[in-house]
CSV table of C-alpha atoms and ligand atoms in Angstrom, one decimal:
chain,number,residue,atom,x,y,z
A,27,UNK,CA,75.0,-13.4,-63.1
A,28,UNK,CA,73.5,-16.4,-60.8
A,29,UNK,CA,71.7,-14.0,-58.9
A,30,UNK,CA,69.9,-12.7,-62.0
A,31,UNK,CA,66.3,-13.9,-62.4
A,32,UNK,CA,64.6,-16.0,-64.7
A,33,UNK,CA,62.2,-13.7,-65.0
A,34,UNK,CA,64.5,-10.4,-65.4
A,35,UNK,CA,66.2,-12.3,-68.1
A,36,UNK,CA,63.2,-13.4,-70.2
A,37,UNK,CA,62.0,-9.4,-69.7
A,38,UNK,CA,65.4,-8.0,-71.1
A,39,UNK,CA,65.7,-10.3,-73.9
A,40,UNK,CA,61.7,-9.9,-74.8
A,41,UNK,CA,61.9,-6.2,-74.8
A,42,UNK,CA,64.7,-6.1,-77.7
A,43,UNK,CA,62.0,-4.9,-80.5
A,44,UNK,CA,60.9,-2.1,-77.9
A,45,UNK,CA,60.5,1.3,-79.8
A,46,UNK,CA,60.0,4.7,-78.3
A,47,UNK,CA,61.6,7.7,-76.1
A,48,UNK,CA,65.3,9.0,-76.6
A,49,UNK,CA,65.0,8.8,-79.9
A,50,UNK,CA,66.3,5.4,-79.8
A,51,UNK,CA,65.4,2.5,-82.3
A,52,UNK,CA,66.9,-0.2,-81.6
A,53,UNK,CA,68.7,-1.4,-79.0
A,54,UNK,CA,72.3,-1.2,-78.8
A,55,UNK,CA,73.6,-5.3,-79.4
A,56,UNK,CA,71.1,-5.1,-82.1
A,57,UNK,CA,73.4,-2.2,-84.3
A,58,UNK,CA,76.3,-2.2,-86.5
A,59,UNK,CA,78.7,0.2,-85.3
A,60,UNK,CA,78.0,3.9,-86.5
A,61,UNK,CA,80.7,6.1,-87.6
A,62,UNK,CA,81.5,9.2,-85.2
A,63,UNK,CA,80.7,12.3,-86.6
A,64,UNK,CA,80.1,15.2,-84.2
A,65,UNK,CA,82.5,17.9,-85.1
A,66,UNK,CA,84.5,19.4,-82.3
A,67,UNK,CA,84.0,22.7,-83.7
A,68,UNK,CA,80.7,22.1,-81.3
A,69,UNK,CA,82.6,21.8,-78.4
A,70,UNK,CA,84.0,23.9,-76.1
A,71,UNK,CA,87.2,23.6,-77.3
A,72,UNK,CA,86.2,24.4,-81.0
A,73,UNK,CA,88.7,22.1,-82.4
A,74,UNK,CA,90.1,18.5,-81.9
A,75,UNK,CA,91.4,15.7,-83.7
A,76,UNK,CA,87.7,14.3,-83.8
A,77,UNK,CA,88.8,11.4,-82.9
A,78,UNK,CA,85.8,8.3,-82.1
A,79,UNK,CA,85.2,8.9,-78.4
A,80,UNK,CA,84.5,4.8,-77.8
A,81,UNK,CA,88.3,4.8,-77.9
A,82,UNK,CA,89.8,7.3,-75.8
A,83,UNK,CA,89.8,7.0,-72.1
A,84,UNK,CA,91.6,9.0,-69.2
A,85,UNK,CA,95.4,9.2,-70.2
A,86,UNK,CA,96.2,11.1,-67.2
A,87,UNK,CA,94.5,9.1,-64.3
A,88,UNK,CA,94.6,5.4,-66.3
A,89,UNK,CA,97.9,5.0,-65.7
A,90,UNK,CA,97.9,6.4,-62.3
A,91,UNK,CA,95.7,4.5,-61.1
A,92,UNK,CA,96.6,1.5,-62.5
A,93,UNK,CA,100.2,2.0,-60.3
A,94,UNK,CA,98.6,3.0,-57.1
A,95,UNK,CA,96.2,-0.1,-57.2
A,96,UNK,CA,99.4,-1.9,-57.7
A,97,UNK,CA,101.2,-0.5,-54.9
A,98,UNK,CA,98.4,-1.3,-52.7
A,99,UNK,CA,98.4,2.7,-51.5
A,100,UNK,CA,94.6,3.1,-52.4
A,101,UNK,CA,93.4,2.6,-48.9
A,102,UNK,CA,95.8,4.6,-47.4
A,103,UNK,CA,94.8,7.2,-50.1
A,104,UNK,CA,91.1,6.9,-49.0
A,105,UNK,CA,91.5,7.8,-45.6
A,106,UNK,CA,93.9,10.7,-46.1
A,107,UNK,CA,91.2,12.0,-48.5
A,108,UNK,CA,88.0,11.0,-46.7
A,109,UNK,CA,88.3,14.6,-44.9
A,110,UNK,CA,89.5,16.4,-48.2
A,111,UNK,CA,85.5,18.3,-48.6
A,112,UNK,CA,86.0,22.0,-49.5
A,113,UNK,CA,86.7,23.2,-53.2
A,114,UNK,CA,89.1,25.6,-51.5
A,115,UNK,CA,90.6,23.0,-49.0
A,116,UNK,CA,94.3,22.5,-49.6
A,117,UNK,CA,95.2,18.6,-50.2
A,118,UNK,CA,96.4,16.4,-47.0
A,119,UNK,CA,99.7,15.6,-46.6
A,120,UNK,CA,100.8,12.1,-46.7
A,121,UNK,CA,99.5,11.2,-50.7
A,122,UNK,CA,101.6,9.5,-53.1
A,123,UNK,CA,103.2,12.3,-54.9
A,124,UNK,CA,102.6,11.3,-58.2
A,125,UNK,CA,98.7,11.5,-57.3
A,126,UNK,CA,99.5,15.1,-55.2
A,127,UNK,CA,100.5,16.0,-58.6
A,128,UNK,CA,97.8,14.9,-60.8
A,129,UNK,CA,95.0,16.0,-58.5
A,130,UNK,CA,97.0,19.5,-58.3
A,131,UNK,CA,96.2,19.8,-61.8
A,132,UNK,CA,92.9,17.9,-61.9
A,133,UNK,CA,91.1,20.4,-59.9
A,134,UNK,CA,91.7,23.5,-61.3
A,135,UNK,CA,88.9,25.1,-63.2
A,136,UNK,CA,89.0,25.3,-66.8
A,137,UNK,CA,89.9,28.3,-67.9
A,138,UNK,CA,86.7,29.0,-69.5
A,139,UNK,CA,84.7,28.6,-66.7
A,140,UNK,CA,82.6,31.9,-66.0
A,141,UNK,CA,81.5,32.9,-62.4
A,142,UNK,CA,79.1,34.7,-63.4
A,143,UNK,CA,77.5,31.8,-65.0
A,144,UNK,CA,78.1,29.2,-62.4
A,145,UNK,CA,76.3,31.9,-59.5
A,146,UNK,CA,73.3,31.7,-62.4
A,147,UNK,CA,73.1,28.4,-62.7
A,148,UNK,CA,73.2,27.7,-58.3
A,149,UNK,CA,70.5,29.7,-58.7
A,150,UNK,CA,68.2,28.0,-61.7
A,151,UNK,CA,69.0,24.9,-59.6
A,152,UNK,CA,67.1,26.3,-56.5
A,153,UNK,CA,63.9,27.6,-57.9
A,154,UNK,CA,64.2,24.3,-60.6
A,155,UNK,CA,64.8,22.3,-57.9
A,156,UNK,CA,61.7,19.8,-58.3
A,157,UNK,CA,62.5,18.8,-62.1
A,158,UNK,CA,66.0,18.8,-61.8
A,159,UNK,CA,66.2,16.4,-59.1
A,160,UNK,CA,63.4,14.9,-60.3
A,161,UNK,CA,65.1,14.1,-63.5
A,162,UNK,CA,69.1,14.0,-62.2
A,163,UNK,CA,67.8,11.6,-59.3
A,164,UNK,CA,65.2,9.0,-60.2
A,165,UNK,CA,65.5,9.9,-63.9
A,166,UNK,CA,68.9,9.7,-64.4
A,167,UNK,CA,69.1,6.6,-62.3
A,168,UNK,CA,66.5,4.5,-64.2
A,169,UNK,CA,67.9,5.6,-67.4
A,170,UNK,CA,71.8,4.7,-66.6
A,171,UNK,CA,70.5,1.1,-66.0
A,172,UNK,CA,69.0,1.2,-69.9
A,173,UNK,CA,72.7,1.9,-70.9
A,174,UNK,CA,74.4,-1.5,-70.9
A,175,UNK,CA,78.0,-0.5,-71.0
A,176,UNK,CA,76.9,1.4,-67.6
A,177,UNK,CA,74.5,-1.5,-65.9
A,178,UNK,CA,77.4,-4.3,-66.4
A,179,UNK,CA,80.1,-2.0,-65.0
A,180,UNK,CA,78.1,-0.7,-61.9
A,181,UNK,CA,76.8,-4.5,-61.7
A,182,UNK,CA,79.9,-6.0,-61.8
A,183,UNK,CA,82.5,-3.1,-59.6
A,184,UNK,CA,82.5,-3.2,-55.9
A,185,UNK,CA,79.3,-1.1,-55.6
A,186,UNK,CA,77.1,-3.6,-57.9
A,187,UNK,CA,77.2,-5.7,-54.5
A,188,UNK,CA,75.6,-2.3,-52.4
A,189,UNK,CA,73.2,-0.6,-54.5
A,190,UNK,CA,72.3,1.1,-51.4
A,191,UNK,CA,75.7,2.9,-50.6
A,192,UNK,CA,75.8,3.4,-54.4
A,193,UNK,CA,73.3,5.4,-54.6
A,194,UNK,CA,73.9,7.3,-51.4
A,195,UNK,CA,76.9,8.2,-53.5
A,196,UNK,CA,75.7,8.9,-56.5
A,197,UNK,CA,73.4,11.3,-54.5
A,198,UNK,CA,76.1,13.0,-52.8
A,199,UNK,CA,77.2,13.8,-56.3
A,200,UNK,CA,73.9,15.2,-57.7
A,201,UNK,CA,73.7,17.0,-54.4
A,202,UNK,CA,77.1,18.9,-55.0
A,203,UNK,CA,76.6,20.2,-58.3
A,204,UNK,CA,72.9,21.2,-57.5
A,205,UNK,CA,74.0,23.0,-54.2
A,206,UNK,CA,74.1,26.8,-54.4
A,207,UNK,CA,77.7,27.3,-53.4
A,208,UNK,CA,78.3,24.3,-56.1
A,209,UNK,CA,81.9,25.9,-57.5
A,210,UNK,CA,82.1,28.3,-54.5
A,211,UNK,CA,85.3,28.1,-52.4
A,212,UNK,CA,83.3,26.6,-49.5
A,213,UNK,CA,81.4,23.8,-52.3
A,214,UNK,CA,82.2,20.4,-52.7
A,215,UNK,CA,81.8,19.9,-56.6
A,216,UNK,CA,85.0,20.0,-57.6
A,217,UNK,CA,86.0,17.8,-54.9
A,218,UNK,CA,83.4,15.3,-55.6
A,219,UNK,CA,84.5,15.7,-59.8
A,220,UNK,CA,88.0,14.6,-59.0
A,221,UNK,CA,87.1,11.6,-56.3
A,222,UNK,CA,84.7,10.5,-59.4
A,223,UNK,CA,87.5,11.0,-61.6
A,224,UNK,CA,90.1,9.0,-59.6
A,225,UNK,CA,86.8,5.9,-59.0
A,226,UNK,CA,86.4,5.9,-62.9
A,227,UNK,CA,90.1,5.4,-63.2
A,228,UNK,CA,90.0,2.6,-61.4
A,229,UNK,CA,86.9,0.9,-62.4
A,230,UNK,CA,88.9,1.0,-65.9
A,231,UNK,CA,91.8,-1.0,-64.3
A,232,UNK,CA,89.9,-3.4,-61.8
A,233,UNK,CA,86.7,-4.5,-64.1
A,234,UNK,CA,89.5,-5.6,-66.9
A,235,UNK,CA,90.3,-8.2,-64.5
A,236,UNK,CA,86.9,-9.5,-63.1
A,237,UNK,CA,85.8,-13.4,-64.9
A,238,UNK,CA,82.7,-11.4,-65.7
A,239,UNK,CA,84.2,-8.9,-68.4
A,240,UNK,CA,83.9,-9.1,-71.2
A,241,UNK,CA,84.6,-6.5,-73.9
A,242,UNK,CA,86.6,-3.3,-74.8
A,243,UNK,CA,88.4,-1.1,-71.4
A,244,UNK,CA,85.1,0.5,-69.7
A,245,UNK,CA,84.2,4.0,-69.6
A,246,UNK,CA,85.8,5.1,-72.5
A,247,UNK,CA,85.1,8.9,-73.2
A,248,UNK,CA,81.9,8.2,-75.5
A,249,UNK,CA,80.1,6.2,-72.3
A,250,UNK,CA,81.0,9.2,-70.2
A,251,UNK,CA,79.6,11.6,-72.6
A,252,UNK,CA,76.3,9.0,-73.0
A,253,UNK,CA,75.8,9.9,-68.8
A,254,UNK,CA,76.2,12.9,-68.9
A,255,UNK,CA,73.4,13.3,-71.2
A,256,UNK,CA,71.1,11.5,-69.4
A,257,UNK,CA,71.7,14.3,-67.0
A,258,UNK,CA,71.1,17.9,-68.0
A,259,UNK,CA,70.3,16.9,-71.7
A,260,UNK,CA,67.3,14.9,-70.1
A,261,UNK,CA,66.6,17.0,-67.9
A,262,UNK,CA,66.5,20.0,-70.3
A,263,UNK,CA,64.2,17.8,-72.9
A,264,UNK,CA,62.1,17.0,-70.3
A,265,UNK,CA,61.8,20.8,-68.5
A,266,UNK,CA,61.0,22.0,-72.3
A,267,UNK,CA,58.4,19.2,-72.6
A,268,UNK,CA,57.0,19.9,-69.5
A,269,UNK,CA,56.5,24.0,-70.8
A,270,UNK,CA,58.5,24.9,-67.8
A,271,UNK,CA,59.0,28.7,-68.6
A,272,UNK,CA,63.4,28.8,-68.9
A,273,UNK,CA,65.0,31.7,-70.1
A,274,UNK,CA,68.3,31.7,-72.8
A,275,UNK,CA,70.2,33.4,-69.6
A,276,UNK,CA,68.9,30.5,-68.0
A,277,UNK,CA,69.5,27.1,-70.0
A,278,UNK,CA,73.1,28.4,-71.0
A,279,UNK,CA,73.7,28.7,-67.0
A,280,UNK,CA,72.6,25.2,-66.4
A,281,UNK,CA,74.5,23.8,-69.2
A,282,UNK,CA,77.6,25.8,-68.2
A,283,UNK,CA,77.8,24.0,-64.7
A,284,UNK,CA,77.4,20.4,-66.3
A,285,UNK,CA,80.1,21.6,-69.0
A,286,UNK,CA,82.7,22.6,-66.3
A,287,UNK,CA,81.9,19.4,-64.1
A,288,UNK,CA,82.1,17.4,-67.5
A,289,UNK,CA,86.0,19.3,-67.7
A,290,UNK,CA,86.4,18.3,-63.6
A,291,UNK,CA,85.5,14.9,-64.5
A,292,UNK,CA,88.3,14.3,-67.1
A,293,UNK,CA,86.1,14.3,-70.4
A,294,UNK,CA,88.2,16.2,-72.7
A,295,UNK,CA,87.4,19.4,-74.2
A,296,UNK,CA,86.9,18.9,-77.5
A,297,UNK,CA,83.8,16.6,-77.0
A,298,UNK,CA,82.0,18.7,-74.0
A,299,UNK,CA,79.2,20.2,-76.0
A,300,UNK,CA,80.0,24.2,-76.5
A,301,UNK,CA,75.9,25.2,-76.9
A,302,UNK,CA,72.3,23.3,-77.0
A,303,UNK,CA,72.3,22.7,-80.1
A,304,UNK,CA,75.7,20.8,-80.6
A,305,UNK,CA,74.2,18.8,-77.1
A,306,UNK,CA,71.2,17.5,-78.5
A,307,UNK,CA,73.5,16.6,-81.9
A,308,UNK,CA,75.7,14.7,-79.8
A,309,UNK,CA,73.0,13.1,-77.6
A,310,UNK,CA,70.7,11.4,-80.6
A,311,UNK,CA,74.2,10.8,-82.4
A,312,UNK,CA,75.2,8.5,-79.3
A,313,UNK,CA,72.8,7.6,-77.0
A,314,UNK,CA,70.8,5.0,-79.3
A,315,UNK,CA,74.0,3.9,-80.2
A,316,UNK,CA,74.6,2.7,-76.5
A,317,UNK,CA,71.3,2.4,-75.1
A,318,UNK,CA,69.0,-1.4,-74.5
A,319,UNK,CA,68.1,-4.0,-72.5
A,320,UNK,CA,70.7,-6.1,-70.2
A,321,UNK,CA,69.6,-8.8,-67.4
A,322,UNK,CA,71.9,-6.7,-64.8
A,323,UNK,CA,69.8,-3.5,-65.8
A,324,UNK,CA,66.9,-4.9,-65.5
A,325,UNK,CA,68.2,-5.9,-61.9
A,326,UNK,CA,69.7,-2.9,-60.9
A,327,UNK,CA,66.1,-1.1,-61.6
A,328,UNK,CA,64.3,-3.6,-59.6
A,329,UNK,CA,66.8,-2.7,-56.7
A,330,UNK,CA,66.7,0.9,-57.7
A,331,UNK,CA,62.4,1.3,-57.2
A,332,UNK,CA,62.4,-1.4,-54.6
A,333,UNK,CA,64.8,0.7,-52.5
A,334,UNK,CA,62.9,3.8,-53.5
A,335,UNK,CA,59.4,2.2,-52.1
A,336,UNK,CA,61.0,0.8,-48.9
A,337,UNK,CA,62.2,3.6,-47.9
A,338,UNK,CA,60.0,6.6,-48.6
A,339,UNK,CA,57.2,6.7,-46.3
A,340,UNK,CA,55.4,4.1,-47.1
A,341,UNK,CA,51.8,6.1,-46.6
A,342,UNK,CA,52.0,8.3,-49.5
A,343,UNK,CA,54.1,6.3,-52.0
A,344,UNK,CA,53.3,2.8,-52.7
A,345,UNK,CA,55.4,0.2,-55.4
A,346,UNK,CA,52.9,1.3,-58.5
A,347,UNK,CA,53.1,4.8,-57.9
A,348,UNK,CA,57.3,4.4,-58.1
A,349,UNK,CA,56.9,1.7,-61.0
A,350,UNK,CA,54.6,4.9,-62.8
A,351,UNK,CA,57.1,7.6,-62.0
A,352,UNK,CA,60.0,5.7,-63.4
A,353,UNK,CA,57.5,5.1,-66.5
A,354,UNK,CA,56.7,8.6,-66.9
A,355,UNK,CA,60.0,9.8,-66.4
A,356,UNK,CA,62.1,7.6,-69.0
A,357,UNK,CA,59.1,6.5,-71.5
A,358,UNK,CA,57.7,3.5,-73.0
A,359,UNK,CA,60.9,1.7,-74.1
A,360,UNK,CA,63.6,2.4,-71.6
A,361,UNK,CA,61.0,1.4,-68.9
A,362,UNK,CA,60.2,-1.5,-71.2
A,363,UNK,CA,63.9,-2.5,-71.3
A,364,UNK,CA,64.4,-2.1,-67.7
A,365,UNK,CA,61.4,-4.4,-66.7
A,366,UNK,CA,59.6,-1.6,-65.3
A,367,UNK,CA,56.1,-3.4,-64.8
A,368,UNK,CA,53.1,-1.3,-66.0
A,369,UNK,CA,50.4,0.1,-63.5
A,370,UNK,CA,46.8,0.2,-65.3
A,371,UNK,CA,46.2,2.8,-62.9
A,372,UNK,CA,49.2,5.5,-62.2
A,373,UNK,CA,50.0,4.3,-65.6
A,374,UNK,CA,46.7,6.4,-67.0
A,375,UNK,CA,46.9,9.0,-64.3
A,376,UNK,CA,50.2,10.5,-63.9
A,377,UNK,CA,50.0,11.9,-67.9
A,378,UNK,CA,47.3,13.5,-66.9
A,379,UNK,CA,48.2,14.8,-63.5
A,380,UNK,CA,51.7,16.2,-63.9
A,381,UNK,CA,51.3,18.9,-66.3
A,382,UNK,CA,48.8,20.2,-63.9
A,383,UNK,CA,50.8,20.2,-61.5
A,384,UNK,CA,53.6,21.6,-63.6
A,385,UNK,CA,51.0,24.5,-64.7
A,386,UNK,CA,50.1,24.7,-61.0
A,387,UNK,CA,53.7,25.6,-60.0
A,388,UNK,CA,54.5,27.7,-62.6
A,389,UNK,CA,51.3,29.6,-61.6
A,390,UNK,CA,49.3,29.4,-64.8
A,391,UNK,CA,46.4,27.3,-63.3
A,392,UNK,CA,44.4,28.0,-59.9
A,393,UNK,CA,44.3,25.7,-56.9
A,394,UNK,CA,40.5,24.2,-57.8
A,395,UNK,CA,41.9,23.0,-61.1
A,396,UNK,CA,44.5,20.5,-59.4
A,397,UNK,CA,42.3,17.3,-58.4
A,398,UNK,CA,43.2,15.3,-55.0
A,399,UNK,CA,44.9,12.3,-57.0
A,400,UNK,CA,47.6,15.0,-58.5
A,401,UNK,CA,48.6,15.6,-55.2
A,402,UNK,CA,49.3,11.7,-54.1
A,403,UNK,CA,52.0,12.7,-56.8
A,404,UNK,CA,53.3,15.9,-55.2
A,405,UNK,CA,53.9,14.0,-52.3
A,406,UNK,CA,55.5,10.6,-53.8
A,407,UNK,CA,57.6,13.7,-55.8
A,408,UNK,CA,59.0,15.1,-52.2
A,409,UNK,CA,59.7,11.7,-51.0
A,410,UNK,CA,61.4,11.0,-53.7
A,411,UNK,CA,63.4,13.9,-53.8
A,412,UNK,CA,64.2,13.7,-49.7
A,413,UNK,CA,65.4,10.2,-50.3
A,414,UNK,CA,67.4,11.4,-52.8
A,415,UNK,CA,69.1,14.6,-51.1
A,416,UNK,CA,69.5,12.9,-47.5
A,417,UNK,CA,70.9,9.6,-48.6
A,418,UNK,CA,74.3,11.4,-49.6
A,419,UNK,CA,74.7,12.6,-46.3
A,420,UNK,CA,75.4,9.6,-45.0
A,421,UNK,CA,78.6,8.2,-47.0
A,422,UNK,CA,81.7,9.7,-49.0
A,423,UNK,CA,83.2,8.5,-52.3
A,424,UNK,CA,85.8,6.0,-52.4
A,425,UNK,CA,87.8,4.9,-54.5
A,426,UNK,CA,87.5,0.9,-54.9
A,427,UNK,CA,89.7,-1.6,-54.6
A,428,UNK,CA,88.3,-4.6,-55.6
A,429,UNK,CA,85.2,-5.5,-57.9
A,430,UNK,CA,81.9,-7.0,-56.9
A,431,UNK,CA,82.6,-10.1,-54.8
A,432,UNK,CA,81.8,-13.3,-56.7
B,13,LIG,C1,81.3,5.7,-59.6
B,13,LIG,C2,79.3,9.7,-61.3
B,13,LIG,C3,79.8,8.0,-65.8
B,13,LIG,C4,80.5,3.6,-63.9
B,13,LIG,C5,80.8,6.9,-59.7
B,13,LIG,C6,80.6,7.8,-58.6
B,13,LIG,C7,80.0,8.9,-59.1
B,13,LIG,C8,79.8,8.8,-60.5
B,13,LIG,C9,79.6,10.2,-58.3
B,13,LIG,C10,81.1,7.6,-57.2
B,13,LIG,C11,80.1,6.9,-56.4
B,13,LIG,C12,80.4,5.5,-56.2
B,13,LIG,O1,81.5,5.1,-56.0
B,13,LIG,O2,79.4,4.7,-56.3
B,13,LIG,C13,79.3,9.6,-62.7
B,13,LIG,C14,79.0,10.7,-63.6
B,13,LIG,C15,79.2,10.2,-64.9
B,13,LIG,C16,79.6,8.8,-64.7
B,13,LIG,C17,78.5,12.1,-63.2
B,13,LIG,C18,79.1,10.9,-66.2
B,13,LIG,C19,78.8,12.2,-66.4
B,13,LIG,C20,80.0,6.6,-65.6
B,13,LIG,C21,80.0,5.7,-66.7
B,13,LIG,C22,80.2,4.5,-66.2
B,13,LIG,C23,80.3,4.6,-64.8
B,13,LIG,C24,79.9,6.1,-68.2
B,13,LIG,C25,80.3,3.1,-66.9
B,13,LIG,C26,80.1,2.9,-68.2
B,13,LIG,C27,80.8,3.8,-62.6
B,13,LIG,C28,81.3,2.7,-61.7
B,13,LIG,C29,81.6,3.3,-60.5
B,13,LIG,C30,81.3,4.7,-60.6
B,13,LIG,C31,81.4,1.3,-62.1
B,13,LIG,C32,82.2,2.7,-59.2
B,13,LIG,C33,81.3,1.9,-58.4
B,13,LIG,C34,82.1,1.2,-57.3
B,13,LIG,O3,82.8,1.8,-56.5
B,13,LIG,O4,82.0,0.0,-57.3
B,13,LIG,N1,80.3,7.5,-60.8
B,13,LIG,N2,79.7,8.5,-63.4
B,13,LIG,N3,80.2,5.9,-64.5
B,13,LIG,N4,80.8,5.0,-61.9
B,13,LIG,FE1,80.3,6.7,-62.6
C-alpha cells in the first residue's frame, strides 16, 4: 500500500458518489449485502441448490492446491507443464498424481459443449475481431480494476508486482479463446482454462496468508462469475450499443464459447448463464454488488494506460487518446473510480467519431463521411489491439508460488 499515491487515494475515495454505466449505483463498500437470487433454472445446468455464489469456491482444486504448495512441488509442476500447449496434447510425465488426476478430469469438455457452435463462434471472433478485442483487451482490463475484490487480489499476488508479464498473460488468454482453432485439437483454450484454473487455486491459498488480506477466501464463485461478465456480457452490451449487425446464430455462438471456457475454468454449472437473457439477469444482479473504487485500482489503471501509451507507437497514440479510449470504453463512473483523468478533447471527440467508424465498417456509410480525426482512432484501435495479441506471445501461465513481495 506504500507505494499507492496520495493522489490515487484522494481520487478513489472522492469518486464514491460516482453514478453511471453498468448499471451500477453505488459503489460496492457503500451496500448492505443483497440476497442471491438468480435461479439456476437459467443456467446451463437448469437446476442447483442455488446456493449464494460469494461462498462457494473450487472444491476440487482448493485442496489440491493447497497440498502441492505445501509440498513445495509447484515449481517442479511448472516446468513439466510449461511445454503442455495443445488441447489434444497428452499430459507429461513426471506430475504429482493426485494433480495427473484432477487435470485428467479438469479438461474434458462438458458434455454439452456443441462443435458446431464452438466452429461458429471461431468464426464471429474473426470477422468481430476489432470490438471483441477491443472490449475483451482494454475493456475488460480497465473494468476488472473497478472490481475491488479483483484489483486487491491481482495487487497483492505475485503478478501485482509485474503488471507487465500480467498482462502478457492475461493476453495469452484472450488470445486462446478468440483464436479460430480455439477448442480445436490443435488450440490452446482448454489448456490455458485449466493453467487458470490451477493459478486461481492458488491465489485462494497464498493471498490468505499475505499481511495485506484482509477479508473472506478470494475468488469465490460470484467474483469469477462478476469477470466473466466484464467479458462477453460487455462485450455483447457494447456490440448491441454500437448497432453492430449480430445474428441469433451468432450471439448464442459467442456466448457458447465463454459458457464452455466458464465450465474449463471450474465455475460450476449451475451458475454459468444457459441464454442472454438469464446473463444480463445475473450481470445487473452482481456486478453493482461488487463493483467501486479501491486505491490499488486506481493504481493498477494508471499502470495499465501508462503501459498501453509507452508501448504503442508513440506517433499515432498519445496518453489522452488512451485515457479517452478507456473513458469511452467503460463510462463515466468506472473511469471515474479508476482515476481515469478526463481529456477535453478525445473526451468530445471519440462519441462522435466511433459510431462512424462503426457504420464505416459495417458498410452503412461511405468513405467521405469518415473525417481525418476518426482515423487517429482507427489507428490507436490497431495499436491497441497489436499490443494486446503480441504481448502473449511472449510468456506462459504459471502457477505462483508466493504473493507480491513486500
Ligand atoms: C491469474 C483469467 C477471474 C485474480 C489469471 C490468469 C488468467 C486469468 C488467464 C493467468 C495469468 C496470470 O497469472 O497473470 C481469469 C478469467 C477470469 C478470472 C478469465 C474469469 C472469467 C479472476 C478473479 C480474480 C482473479 C475473479 C480475483 C477476484 C487472479 C489473480 C491471478 C490470476 C490474483 C494470479 C496472478 C499472479 O500470478 O500473481 N486469471 N481470471 N481472477 N487471476 Fe484470474
Amino acid at each position: 500500500m506504500a507505494r499507492l499515491s496520495r493522489r490515487s487515494a484522494l481520487i478513489s475515495g472522492g469518486a464514491l458518489g460516482a453514478l453511471g454505466a453498468l448499471g451500477t449505483s453505488s459503489p460496492a463498500q457503500a451496500r448492505s449485502p443483497l440476497r442471491w437470487t438468480w435461479q439456476p433454472s437459467g443456467s446451463v445446468a437448469g437446476s442447483g441448490a442455488g446456493a449464494d455464489p460469494r461462498w462457494v469456491w473450487d472444491e476440487e482444486a482448493d485442496p489440491l492446491l493447497a497440498s502441492l504448495l505445501d509440498r513445495g512441488v509447484i515449481p517442479k509442476v511448472n516446468e513439466l507443464l510449461w511445454n503442455w500447449e495443445r488441447n489434444e496434447q497428452a499430459l507429461p510425465a513426471g506430475l504429482p498424481s493426485d494433480l495427473r488426476d484432477f487435470m485428467e478430469h479438469a479438461r474434458r469438455m462438458p458434455p454439452w459443449a456443441d462443435k458446431n457452435k464452438l466452429e461458429r463462434a471461431a468464426e464471429f471472433n474473426k470477422s468481430r475481431g476489432i470490438y471483441l478485442n477491443l472490449c475483451n483487451g482494454p475493456g475488460g482490463g480497465i473494468l476488472a480494476t473497478a472490481i475491488p475484490n479483483e484489483a486487491r487480489s491481482v495487487y497483492y499476488s505475485a503478478g501485482g508486482a509485474d503488471m507487465e508479464d500480467r498482462v502478457a498473460k492475461t493476453s495469452l488468454f484472450g488470445f486462446a479463446v478468440g483464436s479460430l482453432d480455439a477448442y480445436r485439437p490443435g488450440g490452446s483454450c482448454v489448456i490455458e482454462c485449466v493453467k487458470t484454473r490451477l493459478v486461481h487455486a492458488a491465489v485462494r491459498h497464498l493471498l490468505q496468508q499475505s499481511p495485506h488480506w484482509k477479508g473472506d477466501i478470494p475468488i469465490s464463485q460470484e467474483d469469477m462469475l462478476v469477470t466473466w461478465h466484464t467479458l462477453p456480457t460487455f462485450a455483447m452490451r457494447k456490440m448491441r450499443e454500437w448497432n453492430v449487425p449480430i445474428s441469433k446464430a451468432d450471439s448464442d455462438a459467442y456466448l457458447h464459447v465463454w459458457q464452455v471456457t466458464a465450465y474449463l475454468l471450474g465455475i460450476k454449472e449451475e451458475y454459468i448463464p444457459a441464454d442472454w437473457e438469464a446473463a444480463y439477469a445475473q450481470s445487473d444482479q452482481i456486478l453493482p454488488r461488487n463493483m467501486g473504487p479501491t486505491p490499488e485500482g486506481v493504481k493498477l489503471t494508471d499502470i495499465l494506460l501508462g503501459q498501453l501509451a509507452e508501448q504503442t507507437s508513440p506517433a499515432s497514440i498519445s496518453r489522452p487518446l488512451c485515457n479517452a479510449l478507456a473513458r469511452y470504453l467503460v463510462g463515466d463512473q468506472v473511469a471515474d473510480w479508476d482515476g481515469i483523468p478526463r481529456e477535453p478533447v478525445w473526451d468530445r471527440l471519440l462519441p462522435q467519431m466511433w459510431p462512424l467508424l462503426v457504420r464505416f465498417r459495417e458498410g452503412l456509410v461511405p468513405l467521405p463521411l469518415v473525417p481525418e480525426a476518426a482515423w487517429t482512432i482507427d489507428e490507436a484501435l490497431r495499436q491497441y489491439i497489436l499490443f494486446y495479441l503480441t504481448k502473449g506471445k511472449e510468456t506462459k501461465i504459471e502457477i505462483p508460488t508466493h504473493n507480491r513481495p513486500e
